[in-house]
GROMACS .gro file of C-alpha atoms in nm:
model
  467
    1MET     CA    1  -1.121  -6.218   2.947
    2THR     CA    2  -0.994  -6.263   2.591
    3THR     CA    3  -1.280  -6.055   2.454
    4MET     CA    4  -1.197  -5.772   2.693
    5PHE     CA    5  -0.832  -5.766   2.580
    6ILE     CA    6  -0.939  -5.758   2.215
    7GLN     CA    7  -1.165  -5.460   2.282
    8LEU     CA    8  -0.889  -5.280   2.474
    9ARG     CA    9  -0.648  -5.337   2.185
   10ARG     CA   10  -0.897  -5.184   1.941
   11VAL     CA   11  -0.932  -4.879   2.164
   12VAL     CA   12  -0.552  -4.840   2.177
   13TYR     CA   13  -0.533  -4.864   1.797
   14LEU     CA   14  -0.793  -4.587   1.764
   15LEU     CA   15  -0.606  -4.364   2.010
   16VAL     CA   16  -0.278  -4.413   1.822
   17LEU     CA   17  -0.447  -4.331   1.491
   18LEU     CA   18  -0.603  -4.017   1.639
   19HIS     CA   19  -0.266  -3.906   1.777
   20PHE     CA   20  -0.100  -3.966   1.439
   21CYS     CA   21  -0.362  -3.759   1.257
   22THR     CA   22  -0.318  -3.477   1.510
   23CYS     CA   23   0.060  -3.481   1.468
   24VAL     CA   24   0.026  -3.475   1.088
   25GLY     CA   25  -0.205  -3.173   1.115
   26PHE     CA   26   0.038  -2.984   1.338
   27ALA     CA   27   0.330  -3.080   1.115
   28ASP     CA   28   0.145  -2.949   0.810
   29ASP     CA   29   0.081  -2.616   0.986
   30ASP     CA   30   0.447  -2.597   1.089
   31ASP     CA   31   0.560  -2.655   0.730
   32LYS     CA   32   0.329  -2.383   0.604
   33LYS     CA   33   0.457  -2.144   0.869
   34LYS     CA   34   0.822  -2.218   0.790
   35ASN     CA   35   0.769  -2.169   0.416
   36GLY     CA   36   0.574  -1.851   0.484
   37GLU     CA   37   0.850  -1.717   0.707
   38LYS     CA   38   1.100  -1.765   0.423
   39HIS     CA   39   0.881  -1.555   0.192
   40ALA     CA   40   0.829  -1.298   0.468
   41GLU     CA   41   1.205  -1.263   0.524
   42LYS     CA   42   1.258  -1.191   0.154
   43MET     CA   43   0.983  -0.931   0.155
   44VAL     CA   44   1.129  -0.764   0.465
   45ASP     CA   45   1.472  -0.762   0.298
   46TRP     CA   46   1.323  -0.588  -0.006
   47LEU     CA   47   1.152  -0.329   0.215
   48ASN     CA   48   1.479  -0.261   0.398
   49LYS     CA   49   1.663  -0.208   0.071
   50VAL     CA   50   1.394   0.035  -0.041
   51ASP     CA   51   1.422   0.225   0.288
   52VAL     CA   52   1.795   0.265   0.226
   53GLN     CA   53   1.737   0.440  -0.108
   54TYR     CA   54   1.401   0.607  -0.052
   55PRO     CA   55   1.502   0.918   0.150
   56GLY     CA   56   1.779   1.012  -0.095
   57ALA     CA   57   1.554   0.959  -0.396
   58LYS     CA   58   1.266   1.149  -0.238
   59THR     CA   59   1.506   1.431  -0.148
   60CYS     CA   60   1.622   1.458  -0.509
   61GLN     CA   61   1.266   1.459  -0.636
   62ARG     CA   62   1.148   1.725  -0.390
   63VAL     CA   63   1.447   1.954  -0.444
   64GLY     CA   64   1.436   1.900  -0.819
   65ASP     CA   65   1.066   1.983  -0.843
   66SER     CA   66   1.109   2.296  -0.630
   67ASN     CA   67   1.410   2.426  -0.831
   68ASN     CA   68   1.344   2.318  -1.189
   69GLU     CA   69   1.093   2.598  -1.245
   70LYS     CA   70   1.350   2.852  -1.129
   71TYR     CA   71   1.614   2.692  -1.351
   72ALA     CA   72   1.378   2.703  -1.648
   73GLU     CA   73   1.325   3.076  -1.600
   74ILE     CA   74   1.701   3.131  -1.579
   75ALA     CA   75   1.749   2.920  -1.892
   76THR     CA   76   1.505   3.146  -2.075
   77LYS     CA   77   1.689   3.458  -1.957
   78VAL     CA   78   2.035   3.332  -2.050
   79TRP     CA   79   1.902   3.224  -2.391
   80LYS     CA   80   1.781   3.583  -2.438
   81VAL     CA   81   2.126   3.713  -2.337
   82ALA     CA   82   2.293   3.476  -2.583
   83ASP     CA   83   2.053   3.584  -2.857
   84ASP     CA   84   2.115   3.953  -2.788
   85LEU     CA   85   2.492   3.904  -2.789
   86LYS     CA   86   2.466   3.701  -3.108
   87GLN     CA   87   2.282   3.989  -3.272
   88SER     CA   88   2.550   4.226  -3.143
   89ALA     CA   89   2.824   4.001  -3.283
   90ASP     CA   90   2.643   3.983  -3.618
   91LYS     CA   91   2.613   4.361  -3.628
   92ALA     CA   92   2.983   4.397  -3.536
   93ARG     CA   93   3.077   4.160  -3.819
   94LYS     CA   94   2.857   4.355  -4.060
   95LEU     CA   95   3.004   4.691  -3.956
   96VAL     CA   96   3.361   4.560  -3.977
   97LYS     CA   97   3.292   4.428  -4.324
   98GLU     CA   98   3.141   4.760  -4.430
   99LEU     CA   99   3.438   4.944  -4.278
  100ASN     CA  100   3.686   4.734  -4.471
  101GLU     CA  101   3.493   4.779  -4.794
  102SER     CA  102   3.400   5.147  -4.747
  103ASP     CA  103   3.546   5.443  -4.930
  104GLU     CA  104   3.682   5.760  -4.772
  105GLY     CA  105   3.340   5.921  -4.763
  106ARG     CA  106   3.170   5.652  -4.557
  107HIS     CA  107   3.468   5.540  -4.351
  108GLY     CA  108   3.420   5.795  -4.075
  109ASP     CA  109   3.048   5.724  -4.034
  110ILE     CA  110   3.101   5.347  -4.007
  111ALA     CA  111   3.386   5.401  -3.760
  112ARG     CA  112   3.151   5.612  -3.550
  113GLN     CA  113   2.887   5.336  -3.559
  114LEU     CA  114   3.149   5.082  -3.453
  115ASN     CA  115   3.255   5.305  -3.169
  116GLU     CA  116   2.894   5.335  -3.054
  117HIS     CA  117   2.834   4.962  -3.094
  118VAL     CA  118   3.123   4.888  -2.859
  119ASP     CA  119   2.929   5.080  -2.595
  120VAL     CA  120   2.615   4.879  -2.673
  121VAL     CA  121   2.796   4.546  -2.642
  122THR     CA  122   2.968   4.658  -2.322
  123THR     CA  123   2.632   4.757  -2.174
  124ARG     CA  124   2.481   4.423  -2.272
  125VAL     CA  125   2.770   4.234  -2.116
  126GLU     CA  126   2.740   4.438  -1.797
  127GLU     CA  127   2.365   4.385  -1.782
  128SER     CA  128   2.407   4.011  -1.837
  129LYS     CA  129   2.638   3.977  -1.540
  130GLU     CA  130   2.369   3.869  -1.293
  131VAL     CA  131   2.200   3.646  -1.549
  132ILE     CA  132   2.530   3.478  -1.639
  133ALA     CA  133   2.614   3.420  -1.272
  134ALA     CA  134   2.266   3.282  -1.202
  135ALA     CA  135   2.288   3.064  -1.511
  136ARG     CA  136   2.622   2.918  -1.403
  137GLU     CA  137   2.482   2.846  -1.059
  138ALA     CA  138   2.167   2.693  -1.207
  139ARG     CA  139   2.377   2.481  -1.442
  140GLU     CA  140   2.589   2.347  -1.157
  141GLU     CA  141   2.289   2.288  -0.933
  142ALA     CA  142   2.107   2.110  -1.213
  143ARG     CA  143   2.415   1.892  -1.264
  144VAL     CA  144   2.404   1.799  -0.897
  145LEU     CA  145   2.040   1.699  -0.938
  146VAL     CA  146   2.124   1.500  -1.251
  147GLY     CA  147   2.372   1.313  -1.031
  148CYS     CA  148   2.073   1.178  -0.838
  149THR     CA  149   2.051   0.908  -1.103
  150VAL     CA  150   2.239   0.688  -0.854
  151PHE     CA  151   1.928   0.674  -0.635
  152LEU     CA  152   1.700   0.642  -0.935
  153GLY     CA  153   1.904   0.353  -1.072
  154ASN     CA  154   1.898   0.170  -0.740
  155LEU     CA  155   1.521   0.207  -0.711
  156GLN     CA  156   1.473   0.097  -1.072
  157ASP     CA  157   1.683  -0.210  -0.996
  158LEU     CA  158   1.458  -0.287  -0.698
  159ARG     CA  159   1.158  -0.260  -0.933
  160SER     CA  160   1.306  -0.458  -1.221
  161GLU     CA  161   1.080  -0.712  -1.390
  162ASN     CA  162   1.254  -1.007  -1.222
  163LYS     CA  163   1.220  -0.854  -0.878
  164LYS     CA  164   0.862  -0.753  -0.946
  165GLU     CA  165   0.776  -1.113  -1.033
  166ALA     CA  166   0.966  -1.246  -0.730
  167LEU     CA  167   0.792  -1.002  -0.498
  168LYS     CA  168   0.456  -1.085  -0.652
  169TYR     CA  169   0.521  -1.456  -0.597
  170TRP     CA  170   0.632  -1.410  -0.233
  171THR     CA  171   0.333  -1.191  -0.158
  172ARG     CA  172   0.084  -1.426  -0.323
  173GLU     CA  173   0.224  -1.735  -0.147
  174LEU     CA  174   0.231  -1.562   0.190
  175GLU     CA  175  -0.123  -1.438   0.144
  176GLU     CA  176  -0.243  -1.787   0.050
  177LYS     CA  177  -0.081  -1.942   0.358
  178ASN     CA  178  -0.214  -1.667   0.581
  179LYS     CA  179  -0.571  -1.749   0.482
  180GLU     CA  180  -0.536  -2.054   0.707
  181LEU     CA  181  -0.288  -1.931   0.969
  182LYS     CA  182  -0.436  -1.579   0.997
  183LEU     CA  183  -0.119  -1.417   1.140
  184LEU     CA  184  -0.145  -1.041   1.193
  185GLU     CA  185   0.227  -0.993   1.124
  186TRP     CA  186   0.196  -1.147   0.780
  187GLY     CA  187  -0.115  -0.950   0.695
  188ASP     CA  188   0.055  -0.626   0.797
  189LEU     CA  189   0.367  -0.716   0.597
  190ILE     CA  190   0.160  -0.788   0.286
  191ASN     CA  191  -0.021  -0.453   0.314
  192ARG     CA  192   0.301  -0.257   0.375
  193THR     CA  193   0.475  -0.428   0.083
  194ARG     CA  194   0.196  -0.350  -0.162
  195ALA     CA  195   0.173   0.009  -0.043
  196LYS     CA  196   0.550   0.051  -0.073
  197GLU     CA  197   0.546  -0.096  -0.426
  198ALA     CA  198   0.297   0.167  -0.538
  199GLU     CA  199   0.491   0.439  -0.355
  200VAL     CA  200   0.823   0.340  -0.514
  201ASP     CA  201   0.670   0.318  -0.862
  202MET     CA  202   0.530   0.669  -0.826
  203LEU     CA  203   0.862   0.800  -0.692
  204VAL     CA  204   1.055   0.640  -0.979
  205GLN     CA  205   0.817   0.801  -1.228
  206ASN     CA  206   0.840   1.146  -1.065
  207LEU     CA  207   1.217   1.131  -1.011
  208THR     CA  208   1.274   1.019  -1.370
  209PHE     CA  209   1.080   1.320  -1.494
  210SER     CA  210   1.256   1.556  -1.251
  211ILE     CA  211   1.606   1.435  -1.344
  212SER     CA  212   1.523   1.444  -1.713
  213ARG     CA  213   1.407   1.801  -1.677
  214SER     CA  214   1.715   1.899  -1.474
  215ARG     CA  215   1.935   1.739  -1.740
  216GLY     CA  216   1.754   1.925  -2.016
  217ILE     CA  217   1.778   2.256  -1.833
  218SER     CA  218   2.147   2.199  -1.754
  219ASN     CA  219   2.216   2.129  -2.120
  220GLU     CA  220   2.013   2.426  -2.236
  221VAL     CA  221   2.185   2.663  -1.994
  222ALA     CA  222   2.529   2.526  -2.083
  223GLN     CA  223   2.465   2.573  -2.453
  224SER     CA  224   2.323   2.924  -2.403
  225LEU     CA  225   2.623   3.019  -2.191
  226ALA     CA  226   2.857   2.885  -2.457
  227LYS     CA  227   2.673   3.080  -2.727
  228ALA     CA  228   2.674   3.398  -2.517
  229VAL     CA  229   3.047   3.378  -2.447
  230ALA     CA  230   3.122   3.285  -2.807
  231ALA     CA  231   2.917   3.579  -2.933
  232ALA     CA  232   3.087   3.822  -2.695
  233GLU     CA  233   3.432   3.690  -2.791
  234GLU     CA  234   3.347   3.719  -3.159
  235ALA     CA  235   3.240   4.078  -3.112
  236VAL     CA  236   3.562   4.162  -2.922
  237ASP     CA  237   3.771   3.994  -3.192
  238ARG     CA  238   3.592   4.196  -3.461
  239PHE     CA  239   3.643   4.518  -3.269
  240GLU     CA  240   4.014   4.451  -3.213
  241LYS     CA  241   4.085   4.369  -3.577
  242VAL     CA  242   3.978   4.715  -3.690
  243LYS     CA  243   4.115   4.904  -3.389
  244GLU     CA  244   4.381   5.085  -3.592
  245ASN     CA  245   4.143   5.184  -3.870
  246VAL     CA  246   3.882   5.315  -3.629
  247ASN     CA  247   4.137   5.510  -3.421
  248VAL     CA  248   4.250   5.692  -3.735
  249SER     CA  249   3.895   5.810  -3.800
  250ASN     CA  250   3.805   5.859  -3.434
  251THR     CA  251   3.895   6.216  -3.338
  252ARG     CA  252   3.840   6.151  -2.966
  253GLY     CA  253   4.065   5.843  -2.968
  254ASP     CA  254   3.856   5.649  -2.715
  255TYR     CA  255   3.780   5.343  -2.931
  256GLY     CA  256   4.082   5.144  -2.813
  257PRO     CA  257   4.017   5.201  -2.440
  258LYS     CA  258   3.652   5.105  -2.494
  259VAL     CA  259   3.752   4.775  -2.652
  260GLU     CA  260   3.991   4.704  -2.365
  261LYS     CA  261   3.715   4.786  -2.117
  262LEU     CA  262   3.484   4.545  -2.302
  263LYS     CA  263   3.748   4.271  -2.285
  264ASN     CA  264   3.797   4.321  -1.914
  265GLU     CA  265   3.423   4.326  -1.852
  266MET     CA  266   3.375   4.011  -2.056
  267ASN     CA  267   3.652   3.829  -1.868
  268THR     CA  268   3.505   3.939  -1.535
  269THR     CA  269   3.149   3.852  -1.628
  270MET     CA  270   3.194   3.546  -1.845
  271GLY     CA  271   3.531   3.405  -1.747
  272VAL     CA  272   3.831   3.303  -1.943
  273LYS     CA  273   3.794   3.117  -2.266
  274GLU     CA  274   3.802   2.747  -2.183
  275LYS     CA  275   3.656   2.496  -2.426
  276LYS     CA  276   3.539   2.161  -2.288
  277MET     CA  277   3.376   1.877  -2.468
  278ILE     CA  278   3.075   1.766  -2.262
  279PRO     CA  279   3.098   1.389  -2.197
  280ASP     CA  280   2.826   1.140  -2.275
  281LYS     CA  281   2.829   1.002  -1.921
  282ASP     CA  282   2.609   1.165  -1.657
  283PRO     CA  283   2.793   1.316  -1.359
  284SER     CA  284   2.779   1.105  -1.046
  285VAL     CA  285   2.608   1.231  -0.734
  286ASN     CA  286   2.837   1.475  -0.554
  287LEU     CA  287   2.845   1.317  -0.207
  288VAL     CA  288   3.093   1.328   0.077
  289ASN     CA  289   3.133   0.950   0.083
  290GLY     CA  290   3.217   0.788  -0.249
  291GLY     CA  291   3.161   0.431  -0.360
  292ASP     CA  292   2.842   0.250  -0.275
  293ILE     CA  293   2.597   0.504  -0.145
  294THR     CA  294   2.347   0.435   0.127
  295THR     CA  295   2.091   0.685   0.242
  296LYS     CA  296   2.202   0.671   0.605
  297GLU     CA  297   2.554   0.781   0.504
  298ALA     CA  298   2.460   1.010   0.215
  299LYS     CA  299   2.555   1.372   0.247
  300TRP     CA  300   2.614   1.624  -0.030
  301LYS     CA  301   2.932   1.833  -0.021
  302ASP     CA  302   2.890   2.189   0.099
  303THR     CA  303   3.113   2.321  -0.184
  304VAL     CA  304   3.130   2.234  -0.551
  305GLU     CA  305   3.418   2.256  -0.795
  306LEU     CA  306   3.271   2.450  -1.082
  307ASN     CA  307   3.531   2.330  -1.333
  308VAL     CA  308   3.452   1.963  -1.265
  309GLY     CA  309   3.188   1.777  -1.461
  310ALA     CA  310   2.962   1.894  -1.738
  311SER     CA  311   2.621   1.838  -1.884
  312PRO     CA  312   2.570   1.529  -2.098
  313VAL     CA  313   2.543   1.675  -2.448
  314THR     CA  314   2.810   1.536  -2.671
  315GLY     CA  315   2.993   1.796  -2.872
  316ALA     CA  316   2.867   2.110  -2.698
  317LEU     CA  317   3.119   2.381  -2.610
  318VAL     CA  318   3.123   2.515  -2.256
  319ARG     CA  319   3.322   2.802  -2.104
  320GLU     CA  320   3.370   2.737  -1.735
  321HIS     CA  321   3.390   3.010  -1.476
  322PRO     CA  322   3.744   3.019  -1.337
  323LYS     CA  323   3.638   3.026  -0.972
  324LYS     CA  324   3.748   2.698  -0.814
  325GLY     CA  325   3.477   2.657  -0.556
  326LYS     CA  326   3.188   2.825  -0.380
  327ASP     CA  327   2.925   2.753  -0.122
  328SER     CA  328   2.676   2.511  -0.269
  329THR     CA  329   2.323   2.630  -0.199
  330ILE     CA  330   2.177   2.320  -0.360
  331ALA     CA  331   2.394   2.092  -0.145
  332LYS     CA  332   2.274   2.263   0.170
  333GLU     CA  333   1.916   2.234   0.052
  334LEU     CA  334   1.963   1.868  -0.039
  335ASN     CA  335   2.116   1.788   0.299
  336ARG     CA  336   1.840   1.974   0.480
  337VAL     CA  337   1.565   1.795   0.289
  338LEU     CA  338   1.752   1.465   0.329
  339GLU     CA  339   1.741   1.502   0.707
  340GLU     CA  340   1.370   1.579   0.680
  341GLU     CA  341   1.312   1.267   0.472
  342LYS     CA  342   1.511   1.053   0.714
  343GLU     CA  343   1.303   1.192   0.998
  344ASN     CA  344   0.985   1.135   0.794
  345LEU     CA  345   1.085   0.774   0.734
  346LYS     CA  346   1.165   0.728   1.102
  347ASN     CA  347   0.833   0.879   1.208
  348LYS     CA  348   0.650   0.672   0.949
  349LYS     CA  349   0.802   0.354   1.088
  350ILE     CA  350   0.702   0.462   1.439
  351GLU     CA  351   0.348   0.531   1.316
  352GLU     CA  352   0.337   0.196   1.137
  353LYS     CA  353   0.452   0.023   1.454
  354LYS     CA  354   0.190   0.207   1.658
  355ALA     CA  355  -0.076   0.121   1.402
  356PHE     CA  356   0.029  -0.243   1.410
  357GLU     CA  357   0.023  -0.251   1.791
  358GLU     CA  358  -0.319  -0.090   1.785
  359MET     CA  359  -0.430  -0.346   1.528
  360LYS     CA  360  -0.304  -0.623   1.757
  361ARG     CA  361  -0.493  -0.474   2.049
  362ALA     CA  362  -0.802  -0.439   1.831
  363GLU     CA  363  -0.763  -0.801   1.723
  364ILE     CA  364  -0.732  -0.907   2.087
  365ARG     CA  365  -1.043  -0.706   2.169
  366ARG     CA  366  -1.222  -0.855   1.871
  367LYS     CA  367  -1.130  -1.207   1.974
  368GLU     CA  368  -1.230  -1.131   2.333
  369GLU     CA  369  -1.561  -0.995   2.209
  370GLU     CA  370  -1.603  -1.301   1.989
  371ARG     CA  371  -1.519  -1.522   2.286
  372ARG     CA  372  -1.772  -1.340   2.503
  373ALA     CA  373  -2.026  -1.348   2.222
  374GLU     CA  374  -1.961  -1.718   2.175
  375ALA     CA  375  -1.991  -1.776   2.549
  376GLU     CA  376  -2.311  -1.572   2.550
  377ARG     CA  377  -2.437  -1.766   2.251
  378LYS     CA  378  -2.357  -2.094   2.423
  379ARG     CA  379  -2.519  -1.971   2.744
  380ARG     CA  380  -2.831  -1.870   2.556
  381ALA     CA  381  -2.822  -2.195   2.365
  382GLU     CA  382  -2.794  -2.384   2.694
  383GLU     CA  383  -3.075  -2.177   2.841
  384GLU     CA  384  -3.282  -2.236   2.532
  385LYS     CA  385  -3.202  -2.604   2.545
  386ALA     CA  386  -3.292  -2.613   2.914
  387ARG     CA  387  -3.610  -2.419   2.843
  388LEU     CA  388  -3.705  -2.655   2.564
  389GLU     CA  389  -3.620  -2.952   2.785
  390ARG     CA  390  -3.822  -2.800   3.068
  391GLU     CA  391  -4.112  -2.732   2.837
  392LYS     CA  392  -4.078  -3.082   2.703
  393GLN     CA  393  -4.083  -3.226   3.054
  394GLU     CA  394  -4.372  -3.000   3.149
  395LYS     CA  395  -4.557  -3.103   2.838
  396LYS     CA  396  -4.477  -3.464   2.912
  397ALA     CA  397  -4.598  -3.416   3.270
  398ARG     CA  398  -4.914  -3.247   3.146
  399GLU     CA  399  -4.972  -3.525   2.899
  400GLU     CA  400  -4.904  -3.783   3.170
  401LYS     CA  401  -5.139  -3.605   3.405
  402ALA     CA  402  -5.402  -3.580   3.133
  403ARG     CA  403  -5.351  -3.948   3.056
  404GLN     CA  404  -5.387  -4.034   3.421
  405GLU     CA  405  -5.694  -3.814   3.446
  406ARG     CA  406  -5.841  -3.981   3.140
  407ALA     CA  407  -5.752  -4.320   3.284
  408GLU     CA  408  -5.911  -4.221   3.615
  409GLU     CA  409  -6.220  -4.102   3.435
  410GLU     CA  410  -6.228  -4.423   3.236
  411ARG     CA  411  -6.185  -4.620   3.558
  412LYS     CA  412  -6.460  -4.427   3.726
  413LYS     CA  413  -6.680  -4.472   3.422
  414ARG     CA  414  -6.609  -4.843   3.426
  415GLU     CA  415  -6.676  -4.860   3.798
  416LYS     CA  416  -6.994  -4.661   3.753
  417LEU     CA  417  -7.101  -4.884   3.468
  418ALA     CA  418  -7.007  -5.188   3.672
  419GLU     CA  419  -7.205  -5.052   3.966
  420GLU     CA  420  -7.496  -4.974   3.741
  421GLU     CA  421  -7.465  -5.317   3.584
  422LYS     CA  422  -7.449  -5.469   3.929
  423GLU     CA  423  -7.754  -5.275   4.038
  424ARG     CA  424  -7.929  -5.373   3.718
  425LYS     CA  425  -7.842  -5.735   3.769
  426ALA     CA  426  -7.948  -5.710   4.133
  427LYS     CA  427  -8.278  -5.563   4.024
  428GLU     CA  428  -8.312  -5.831   3.763
  429ASP     CA  429  -8.223  -6.099   4.020
  430ALA     CA  430  -8.471  -5.953   4.263
  431GLU     CA  431  -8.731  -5.938   3.992
  432ARG     CA  432  -8.657  -6.291   3.893
  433ALA     CA  433  -8.669  -6.402   4.255
  434LYS     CA  434  -8.993  -6.225   4.299
  435ASN     CA  435  -9.132  -6.381   3.989
  436ALA     CA  436  -9.000  -6.717   4.093
  437LYS     CA  437  -9.164  -6.688   4.434
  438LYS     CA  438  -9.481  -6.590   4.266
  439LYS     CA  439  -9.468  -6.893   4.048
  440LYS     CA  440  -9.387  -7.112   4.345
  441ASP     CA  441  -9.683  -6.984   4.543
  442ASN     CA  442  -9.908  -7.046   4.248
  443SER     CA  443  -9.772  -7.398   4.212
  444VAL     CA  444  -9.835  -7.488   4.580
  445ARG     CA  445 -10.182  -7.353   4.561
  446LEU     CA  446 -10.247  -7.561   4.252
  447ALA     CA  447 -10.104  -7.868   4.419
  448LEU     CA  448 -10.319  -7.822   4.721
  449MET     CA  449 -10.621  -7.782   4.497
  450HIS     CA  450 -10.575  -8.122   4.321
  451SER     CA  451 -10.434  -8.326   4.610
  452PRO     CA  452 -10.747  -8.557   4.660
  453LEU     CA  453 -10.741  -8.657   4.300
  454LEU     CA  454 -10.375  -8.722   4.316
  455LEU     CA  455 -10.418  -8.926   4.627
  456LEU     CA  456 -10.682  -9.127   4.459
  457LEU     CA  457 -10.463  -9.173   4.156
  458LEU     CA  458 -10.176  -9.288   4.366
  459CYS     CA  459 -10.389  -9.533   4.547
  460PHE     CA  460 -10.511  -9.673   4.220
  461LEU     CA  461 -10.170  -9.705   4.082
  462GLY     CA  462 -10.047  -9.867   4.399
  463CYS     CA  463 -10.316 -10.120   4.388
  464THR     CA  464 -10.248 -10.196   4.033
  465VAL     CA  465  -9.890 -10.261   4.116
  466VAL     CA  466  -9.979 -10.488   4.401
  467CYS     CA  467 -10.201 -10.680   4.186
   0.00000   0.00000   0.00000
């Protein structure tokens, strides 16, 4: 009884130890899952922050890339206008100087050249009207695009070295834990995070280039506009200073009205003279909602104040067009593309969700196929085992039968040998009996042959004894 209790106690100890080991294993898996979930939450938070900034940044990059070429062409045209007006101003200065220094003989000819040059400058100002207007619009639109630095800065912050290292650590740890747990959600999160990292890095690179180009074009256009206006103003000033002298020599007396016409045309085409120092700081993005900007709330204003803000080139002189506001084509385009990018992001998330659900279904099918394959493998293994066992039993039966047959043959051989031995012995016994009988018959015959002598001998011996 005591021995039985001791054995039962040992069994209980083993069961308790097994239960403890199982609990430790489950607890270890739970710890890994909890730690992994912490890393996963941080990665999801990073992805959400990227999604907030991505549509706005992508919008700026797309619109910038599609418009910068046009702005560059306009910048080239306005530079040509500024150069032409500068040459006109230089010629006006030269003619005025010659007029002031000329004698009576040359005075009339120079006055005529000045009168004709007023017409040339007026024509150039008139012809530059469309270019100047397009340049102002390009400058303002480029400034709006430069304001996209708010999105660029936010994305750059999300890809700072510290955050890169943190994201790398979270991803590596989650991937290491998922090698054992094999969770589809974690695997999908790791893949999406790495893909988004590459996507954001490429967007930051492209947007940086686009904004830099927009900034350069805005500065170039602003400087060319300033030079064009300055050249036109210089020419008008030169023409006005010698108005009296030219009118004296001008028999038609139309020099003064021409200069006034030039002034009016210049004011209409180029605007009033307004000098502004361009600040070092980039203009902020011109959105409806100020403060912290999120992509979901971002919307560019439909009108822009053309006298507000300037390109970031310290010390440059800019004449601003006096019109206070106008419909902003770039704002409309930005808002349109922004809605497209929001929709693209939404559709992408839907596609990612569908892909993940399909992956889950594929994983379920794969596991089901593996389960069926495993069941089939086990079934075949059992069949093979049964076949081998059957063959083993059959072989054993055949061997047993063969052994029995050999034993039977041996028995029959022994019986046959025993029978033959018995027959041999019987023959030998019969032969011996026959021989013995023969000998016996010969002995009786011999005894009968010598019986008188024996009788005589016996009588003699008997007598001897009596005596």
